[in-house]
Amino acid sequence: MRVLVTGGAGFVGSHLCERLIAEGHHVLCIDDLSTGSRANVAHLLDHERFTLFVHDVTEPYFAPADRIYNLACPASPIHYQVDPIKTVSTNVQGAIHGLRLAQRTGARFLQASTSEVYGDPDVHPQVESYHGNVNPIGPRACYDEGKRCAETLCFDFHRQAQVDIRVARIFNTYGPRMAANDGRVVSNFIVQALRGEPLTIYGEGQQTRSFCYVDDLVDGLVRLMEHPTEVGPINLGNPGEFTIRELAEQVLALTGAGNALVHRPLPADDPKQRQPDITRARTTLGFEPKVPLAEGLKRTVAYFRDRL
Ligand code: NAD
Ligand code: UDP
């Protein structure tokens, strides 16, 4: 198949492109290289079935496609808050351009949505039927509401124009090829541990997250895309739930570093707890995360050790 991956030079996108190439598809990666990099796909650039098109998805584009994975969007709070207007535009305009392309070509369209659509949730663990608790005017809103609107667009194109859609709600995912300056917690802690710097815990570190290794997530995305009828929204993630302090302790144990832990202010609207209910993904997609946190962290530490 001809598969288009927007954001394909990013952390998750590069692993997805690699998987799709290995499955024998032709892959067109569209990326403006704002938070992704050519280095993430360097090993694919010479492949005859891989093309990198440097382009901003807020501008229209055309390419023949059977499948469109829409991942283009900065995912780390520090990056998506640099230019929040652009973040909204990337989510909304980017989704419209991808969905129009799907409408014209008949391609199936998968939206990389997020657990952030649940905001600071008062239902725990989060099930797909929960409509969330998002502050629409806070500093995270450009991302959270942008992603919520992208979901709306998917379902409106589906109902109004019969576009074949898939919506995945991705929970915190980590692994090799996160950028060292990404700013998300797993890469921050590992980079800090390896550099001998104190690990920065925001707030008391009692907030929780559920961390999914990137290979497991990519498997879920492909399963959803290729499912004949399931459109979602469907949670994809690893339900193992850890406090941020526990994560810091695991990273220190794995790196053998004796770094200090320092506390920094908790960012505004930081969700207190986050755990996916993946019953639906398990039953309809046969999705099952296989890589436990300790093993995934070990692989990610090895990646950063090589690079730093
Ligand atoms: P990332 O920042 O590494 O990847 C995003 C990619 O999109 C980058 O390559 C970037 O250059 C590209 N991009 C950004 N704006 C663009 C634009 N206007 N035009 C073209 N390309 C653009 O982040 P990631 O973790 O790989 O996230 C990939 C997708 O998955 C994002 O949509 C993100 O919202 C979603 N997601 C990720 C997680 C996670 O924990 N990693 C969780 C939930 C959702
Ligand atoms: N966090 C932290 N130290 C860091 C980076 C993040 O304590 O150096 C916290 C952050 O406040 C949040 C959690 O870790 O509670 C996950 O943050 P991340 O930015 O990785 O993802 P998100 O908040 O979008 O789930």
Short mmCIF file of C-alpha atoms and ligand atoms in Angstrom, two decimals:
data_model
loop_
_atom_site.label_atom_id
_atom_site.label_comp_id
_atom_site.label_asym_id
_atom_site.label_seq_id
_atom_site.Cartn_x
_atom_site.Cartn_y
_atom_site.Cartn_z
CA MET A 1 0.00 0.00 0.00
CA ARG A 2 0.93 3.68 -0.33
CA VAL A 3 1.07 4.93 3.23
CA LEU A 4 1.43 8.55 4.18
CA VAL A 5 2.72 9.38 7.66
CA THR A 6 2.54 13.02 8.74
CA GLY A 7 5.01 13.69 11.56
CA GLY A 8 6.92 10.63 10.35
CA ALA A 9 10.32 12.09 11.27
CA GLY A 10 9.31 12.44 14.92
CA PHE A 11 9.78 10.00 17.76
CA VAL A 12 6.69 7.79 17.26
CA GLY A 13 6.46 8.51 13.52
CA SER A 14 9.96 7.24 12.77
CA HIS A 15 9.22 3.89 14.47
CA LEU A 16 5.94 3.66 12.57
CA CYS A 17 7.67 4.38 9.22
CA GLU A 18 10.25 1.68 10.04
CA ARG A 19 7.50 -0.85 10.77
CA LEU A 20 5.57 0.02 7.58
CA ILE A 21 8.69 -0.26 5.41
CA ALA A 22 9.44 -3.65 7.00
CA GLU A 23 5.91 -4.75 6.06
CA GLY A 24 6.60 -3.93 2.40
CA HIS A 25 4.62 -0.69 2.01
CA HIS A 26 5.61 2.49 0.16
CA VAL A 27 5.95 5.19 2.79
CA LEU A 28 5.72 8.93 2.24
CA CYS A 29 6.76 10.80 5.35
CA ILE A 30 5.58 14.41 5.55
CA ASP A 31 7.27 16.45 8.25
CA ASP A 32 8.39 20.04 8.75
CA LEU A 33 11.24 18.84 11.01
CA SER A 34 10.18 21.24 13.78
CA THR A 35 10.45 18.75 16.64
CA GLY A 36 11.43 15.73 14.55
CA SER A 37 14.68 15.33 12.63
CA ARG A 38 16.20 13.89 9.50
CA ALA A 39 18.44 11.84 11.82
CA ASN A 40 15.38 9.89 13.07
CA VAL A 41 14.78 8.53 9.56
CA ALA A 42 18.42 8.60 8.33
CA HIS A 43 18.42 4.79 8.09
CA LEU A 44 15.36 4.90 5.79
CA LEU A 45 16.35 7.76 3.49
CA ASP A 46 18.09 5.54 0.92
CA HIS A 47 15.32 2.97 0.89
CA GLU A 48 13.56 2.77 -2.47
CA ARG A 49 10.12 2.63 -0.82
CA PHE A 50 10.70 5.58 1.52
CA THR A 51 10.34 9.29 0.71
CA LEU A 52 10.72 12.25 3.04
CA PHE A 53 8.79 15.36 2.00
CA VAL A 54 9.65 18.38 4.15
CA HIS A 55 6.35 20.21 4.40
CA ASP A 56 4.17 21.98 6.95
CA VAL A 57 0.73 20.30 7.23
CA THR A 58 -0.95 23.65 7.93
CA GLU A 59 -0.45 24.14 4.17
CA PRO A 60 -2.44 21.86 1.84
CA TYR A 61 -0.71 18.97 0.10
CA PHE A 62 -1.58 16.18 -2.28
CA ALA A 63 -0.20 12.67 -2.59
CA PRO A 64 -1.83 9.44 -3.70
CA ALA A 65 -2.43 7.29 -0.62
CA ASP A 66 -4.26 4.20 0.63
CA ARG A 67 -3.58 4.96 4.29
CA ILE A 68 -2.89 8.23 6.12
CA TYR A 69 -1.50 8.26 9.65
CA ASN A 70 -1.83 11.82 10.97
CA LEU A 71 0.85 12.30 13.64
CA ALA A 72 2.15 15.79 12.82
CA CYS A 73 2.01 17.88 16.01
CA PRO A 74 4.53 18.75 18.73
CA ALA A 75 3.74 16.44 21.65
CA SER A 76 5.79 17.77 24.54
CA PRO A 77 4.27 20.56 26.68
CA ILE A 78 7.42 22.70 26.42
CA HIS A 79 7.34 22.50 22.60
CA TYR A 80 3.61 22.83 22.01
CA GLN A 81 3.45 25.87 24.31
CA VAL A 82 6.20 27.80 22.47
CA ASP A 83 3.74 28.85 19.74
CA PRO A 84 0.28 27.81 20.93
CA ILE A 85 -1.50 29.42 17.97
CA LYS A 86 0.59 27.31 15.62
CA THR A 87 -0.18 24.22 17.73
CA VAL A 88 -3.93 24.78 17.32
CA SER A 89 -3.43 25.37 13.63
CA THR A 90 -1.32 22.23 13.20
CA ASN A 91 -4.02 20.16 14.90
CA VAL A 92 -7.02 21.70 13.17
CA GLN A 93 -5.68 22.70 9.74
CA GLY A 94 -3.48 19.62 9.67
CA ALA A 95 -6.48 17.37 10.31
CA ILE A 96 -8.61 19.17 7.70
CA HIS A 97 -5.89 18.82 5.05
CA GLY A 98 -5.33 15.15 5.84
CA LEU A 99 -9.05 14.39 5.92
CA ARG A 100 -9.68 16.22 2.64
CA LEU A 101 -6.91 14.19 1.09
CA ALA A 102 -8.54 11.02 2.43
CA GLN A 103 -11.85 12.18 0.98
CA ARG A 104 -10.26 12.77 -2.46
CA THR A 105 -8.19 9.60 -2.57
CA GLY A 106 -10.43 7.20 -0.64
CA ALA A 107 -7.59 6.59 1.81
CA ARG A 108 -8.29 5.42 5.36
CA PHE A 109 -7.29 8.12 7.87
CA LEU A 110 -5.93 7.49 11.37
CA GLN A 111 -5.72 10.38 13.82
CA ALA A 112 -3.08 10.28 16.56
CA SER A 113 -5.21 11.64 19.36
CA THR A 114 -4.21 11.67 22.98
CA SER A 115 -5.09 10.94 26.60
CA GLU A 116 -4.98 14.75 26.96
CA VAL A 117 -8.55 14.82 25.60
CA TYR A 118 -9.47 13.59 29.12
CA GLY A 119 -7.68 16.61 30.67
CA ASP A 120 -7.29 16.33 34.46
CA PRO A 121 -9.63 13.35 34.70
CA ASP A 122 -12.14 12.73 37.47
CA VAL A 123 -12.86 9.24 36.12
CA HIS A 124 -10.10 6.72 36.78
CA PRO A 125 -8.92 4.73 34.88
CA GLN A 126 -10.00 6.59 31.76
CA VAL A 127 -12.54 4.86 29.53
CA GLU A 128 -13.36 6.00 26.00
CA SER A 129 -16.92 6.98 26.99
CA TYR A 130 -15.59 9.59 29.45
CA HIS A 131 -15.81 13.09 27.92
CA GLY A 132 -12.98 14.58 29.92
CA ASN A 133 -12.20 17.56 32.11
CA VAL A 134 -10.21 20.00 29.99
CA ASN A 135 -9.59 23.65 30.82
CA PRO A 136 -10.32 25.31 27.45
CA ILE A 137 -8.38 28.51 28.22
CA GLY A 138 -5.27 27.23 30.04
CA PRO A 139 -1.73 26.82 28.69
CA ARG A 140 -2.32 23.16 27.72
CA ALA A 141 -5.54 23.97 25.83
CA CYS A 142 -3.80 24.61 22.48
CA TYR A 143 -2.86 20.94 22.47
CA ASP A 144 -5.80 19.39 24.34
CA GLU A 145 -8.53 21.33 22.57
CA GLY A 146 -6.66 21.15 19.26
CA LYS A 147 -6.67 17.35 19.55
CA ARG A 148 -10.31 17.32 20.64
CA CYS A 149 -11.25 19.40 17.60
CA ALA A 150 -9.24 17.05 15.37
CA GLU A 151 -11.35 14.17 16.75
CA THR A 152 -14.50 16.20 16.01
CA LEU A 153 -13.30 16.74 12.44
CA CYS A 154 -12.65 13.02 12.00
CA PHE A 155 -16.18 12.11 13.04
CA ASP A 156 -17.74 14.94 10.99
CA PHE A 157 -15.84 13.87 7.86
CA HIS A 158 -16.94 10.32 8.64
CA ARG A 159 -20.64 11.21 8.99
CA GLN A 160 -20.78 13.93 6.33
CA ALA A 161 -18.36 12.66 3.70
CA GLN A 162 -18.09 8.93 4.51
CA VAL A 163 -14.34 9.17 5.13
CA ASP A 164 -13.01 5.93 6.60
CA ILE A 165 -11.50 7.07 9.93
CA ARG A 166 -9.67 5.62 12.91
CA VAL A 167 -9.07 7.57 16.13
CA ALA A 168 -6.41 6.40 18.60
CA ARG A 169 -6.13 8.00 22.04
CA ILE A 170 -2.46 7.57 22.84
CA PHE A 171 -1.24 7.56 26.44
CA ASN A 172 2.32 8.56 27.44
CA THR A 173 4.71 6.74 25.15
CA TYR A 174 8.50 6.67 25.45
CA GLY A 175 11.52 5.02 23.88
CA PRO A 176 14.57 5.52 21.68
CA ARG A 177 14.55 8.59 19.38
CA MET A 178 12.87 10.88 21.83
CA ALA A 179 14.85 14.08 21.46
CA ALA A 180 17.28 14.80 24.32
CA ASN A 181 15.67 18.25 24.64
CA ASP A 182 12.12 16.90 24.24
CA GLY A 183 11.16 17.98 27.76
CA ARG A 184 8.89 15.02 28.57
CA VAL A 185 9.49 13.25 31.80
CA VAL A 186 11.13 9.99 30.66
CA SER A 187 13.72 11.63 28.41
CA ASN A 188 14.33 14.42 30.94
CA PHE A 189 15.03 11.98 33.79
CA ILE A 190 17.28 9.71 31.71
CA VAL A 191 19.28 12.60 30.22
CA GLN A 192 19.63 14.21 33.64
CA ALA A 193 20.73 10.92 35.24
CA LEU A 194 23.33 10.29 32.54
CA ARG A 195 24.67 13.85 32.72
CA GLY A 196 24.97 13.72 36.50
CA GLU A 197 22.39 16.48 36.96
CA PRO A 198 19.59 16.50 39.53
CA LEU A 199 16.31 14.95 38.36
CA THR A 200 13.62 17.62 38.17
CA ILE A 201 10.40 16.49 39.83
CA TYR A 202 7.52 18.88 39.19
CA GLY A 203 5.41 19.28 42.32
CA GLU A 204 5.64 16.51 44.92
CA GLY A 205 5.95 13.79 42.27
CA GLN A 206 2.75 12.10 43.46
CA GLN A 207 0.99 12.62 40.12
CA THR A 208 0.77 9.43 38.09
CA ARG A 209 1.30 8.43 34.47
CA SER A 210 1.12 5.12 32.60
CA PHE A 211 4.07 4.63 30.28
CA CYS A 212 3.92 2.64 27.05
CA TYR A 213 7.00 1.47 25.15
CA VAL A 214 6.99 2.77 21.57
CA ASP A 215 6.99 -0.66 19.84
CA ASP A 216 3.81 -1.60 21.70
CA LEU A 217 2.12 1.64 20.69
CA VAL A 218 3.10 1.24 17.03
CA ASP A 219 1.65 -2.26 17.08
CA GLY A 220 -1.63 -0.83 18.41
CA LEU A 221 -1.72 1.90 15.76
CA VAL A 222 -1.25 -0.62 12.94
CA ARG A 223 -3.84 -2.98 14.45
CA LEU A 224 -6.36 -0.16 14.62
CA MET A 225 -5.61 1.07 11.11
CA GLU A 226 -6.04 -2.41 9.66
CA HIS A 227 -9.11 -3.36 11.67
CA PRO A 228 -11.98 -3.68 9.18
CA THR A 229 -14.64 -1.86 11.22
CA GLU A 230 -13.39 -0.34 14.50
CA VAL A 231 -13.20 3.44 14.10
CA GLY A 232 -12.55 4.31 17.77
CA PRO A 233 -11.91 6.41 19.66
CA ILE A 234 -9.83 3.74 21.31
CA ASN A 235 -7.27 4.02 24.11
CA LEU A 236 -3.77 2.77 23.35
CA GLY A 237 -1.25 2.61 26.16
CA ASN A 238 0.17 0.49 28.94
CA PRO A 239 -2.06 0.46 32.04
CA GLY A 240 0.87 0.06 34.46
CA GLU A 241 0.58 3.24 36.57
CA PHE A 242 3.50 4.91 38.38
CA THR A 243 4.01 8.09 40.34
CA ILE A 244 6.58 10.46 38.87
CA ARG A 245 8.72 9.89 41.96
CA GLU A 246 8.67 6.12 41.36
CA LEU A 247 9.76 6.75 37.77
CA ALA A 248 12.68 8.89 38.99
CA GLU A 249 13.73 6.13 41.38
CA GLN A 250 13.57 3.48 38.62
CA VAL A 251 15.70 5.62 36.30
CA LEU A 252 18.30 6.15 39.02
CA ALA A 253 18.38 2.43 39.80
CA LEU A 254 18.87 1.55 36.11
CA THR A 255 21.55 4.13 35.39
CA GLY A 256 23.38 3.43 38.64
CA ALA A 257 23.47 7.19 39.14
CA GLY A 258 23.31 8.69 42.60
CA ASN A 259 21.82 11.99 41.45
CA ALA A 260 19.76 14.21 43.70
CA LEU A 261 16.06 14.79 43.15
CA VAL A 262 15.02 18.46 43.04
CA HIS A 263 11.49 19.80 43.10
CA ARG A 264 10.22 22.38 40.61
CA PRO A 265 6.78 24.03 40.54
CA LEU A 266 3.97 21.91 39.14
CA PRO A 267 2.93 23.34 35.74
CA ALA A 268 -0.63 24.74 35.45
CA ASP A 269 -3.37 22.17 34.73
CA ASP A 270 -0.93 19.24 35.10
CA PRO A 271 -3.18 16.14 35.28
CA LYS A 272 -2.99 14.41 38.68
CA GLN A 273 -3.55 10.87 37.44
CA ARG A 274 -3.53 9.04 34.15
CA GLN A 275 -4.23 5.39 33.41
CA PRO A 276 -5.83 3.95 30.30
CA ASP A 277 -8.62 1.42 30.43
CA ILE A 278 -7.59 -0.68 27.41
CA THR A 279 -10.41 -3.22 27.57
CA ARG A 280 -11.71 -2.10 24.19
CA ALA A 281 -8.28 -2.30 22.49
CA ARG A 282 -7.71 -5.71 24.05
CA THR A 283 -11.03 -7.15 22.97
CA THR A 284 -11.47 -5.61 19.53
CA LEU A 285 -7.84 -5.27 18.35
CA GLY A 286 -6.14 -8.05 20.32
CA PHE A 287 -3.79 -5.31 21.57
CA GLU A 288 -1.56 -6.21 24.51
CA PRO A 289 1.44 -4.13 25.61
CA LYS A 290 4.39 -6.49 26.03
CA VAL A 291 7.31 -4.37 27.23
CA PRO A 292 7.28 -3.65 30.97
CA LEU A 293 8.53 -0.28 32.17
CA ALA A 294 11.82 -1.62 33.54
CA GLU A 295 12.71 -3.27 30.20
CA GLY A 296 11.58 -0.27 28.11
CA LEU A 297 13.58 2.09 30.30
CA LYS A 298 16.64 -0.14 29.93
CA ARG A 299 16.42 0.10 26.12
CA THR A 300 15.85 3.86 26.27
CA VAL A 301 18.77 4.38 28.66
CA ALA A 302 20.99 2.40 26.24
CA TYR A 303 19.90 4.67 23.38
CA PHE A 304 20.68 7.86 25.29
CA ARG A 305 23.98 6.47 26.63
CA ASP A 306 25.12 6.01 23.00
CA ARG A 307 24.04 9.48 21.97
CA LEU A 308 25.16 11.65 24.86
P1 NAD B 1 7.32 14.37 18.13
O1 NAD B 1 7.34 15.82 18.49
O2 NAD B 1 8.58 13.60 18.22
O3 NAD B 1 6.72 14.16 16.67
C1 NAD B 1 5.88 15.08 16.04
C2 NAD B 1 6.35 15.22 14.59
O4 NAD B 1 5.47 16.12 13.90
C3 NAD B 1 7.75 15.85 14.50
O5 NAD B 1 8.53 15.13 13.59
C4 NAD B 1 7.49 17.26 14.00
O6 NAD B 1 8.58 17.79 13.26
C5 NAD B 1 6.24 17.06 13.17
N1 NAD B 1 5.42 18.28 13.03
C6 NAD B 1 5.02 19.12 14.01
N2 NAD B 1 4.29 20.13 13.47
C7 NAD B 1 4.23 19.90 12.13
C8 NAD B 1 3.65 20.58 11.05
N3 NAD B 1 2.94 21.71 11.22
N4 NAD B 1 3.79 20.06 9.79
C9 NAD B 1 4.51 18.92 9.59
N5 NAD B 1 5.09 18.24 10.59
C10 NAD B 1 4.96 18.72 11.85
O7 NAD B 1 6.20 13.71 19.08
P2 NAD B 1 5.71 12.20 19.19
O8 NAD B 1 5.79 11.82 20.61
O9 NAD B 1 6.38 11.36 18.18
O10 NAD B 1 4.16 12.36 18.84
C11 NAD B 1 3.63 11.95 17.59
C12 NAD B 1 2.12 12.12 17.61
O11 NAD B 1 1.55 11.28 18.61
C13 NAD B 1 1.66 13.55 17.93
O12 NAD B 1 0.52 13.85 17.17
C14 NAD B 1 1.28 13.47 19.40
O13 NAD B 1 0.31 14.44 19.74
C15 NAD B 1 0.75 12.05 19.49
N6 NAD B 1 0.87 11.56 20.86
C16 NAD B 1 2.07 11.19 21.38
C17 NAD B 1 2.16 10.76 22.69
C18 NAD B 1 3.45 10.35 23.30
O14 NAD B 1 3.47 10.09 24.51
N7 NAD B 1 4.54 10.22 22.59
C19 NAD B 1 1.00 10.71 23.48
C20 NAD B 1 -0.21 11.10 22.93
C21 NAD B 1 -0.27 11.51 21.62
N1 UDP B 2 7.47 16.04 34.84
C1 UDP B 2 8.40 16.10 35.86
N2 UDP B 2 9.69 16.43 35.55
C2 UDP B 2 10.08 16.68 34.27
C3 UDP B 2 9.13 16.60 33.24
C4 UDP B 2 7.82 16.29 33.57
O1 UDP B 2 8.08 15.87 37.03
O2 UDP B 2 11.28 16.96 34.07
C5 UDP B 2 6.08 15.63 35.19
C6 UDP B 2 4.99 16.52 34.59
O3 UDP B 2 4.69 17.60 35.45
C7 UDP B 2 3.83 15.53 34.49
C8 UDP B 2 4.51 14.19 34.20
O4 UDP B 2 5.87 14.35 34.62
O5 UDP B 2 3.16 15.43 35.72
C9 UDP B 2 4.47 13.80 32.74
O6 UDP B 2 4.92 14.91 31.98
P1 UDP B 2 5.16 14.84 30.42
O7 UDP B 2 5.53 16.22 29.98
O8 UDP B 2 6.09 13.74 30.10
O9 UDP B 2 3.75 14.40 29.82
P2 UDP B 2 2.22 14.83 30.08
O10 UDP B 2 2.12 15.80 31.21
O11 UDP B 2 1.79 15.45 28.78
O12 UDP B 2 1.56 13.55 30.40
#
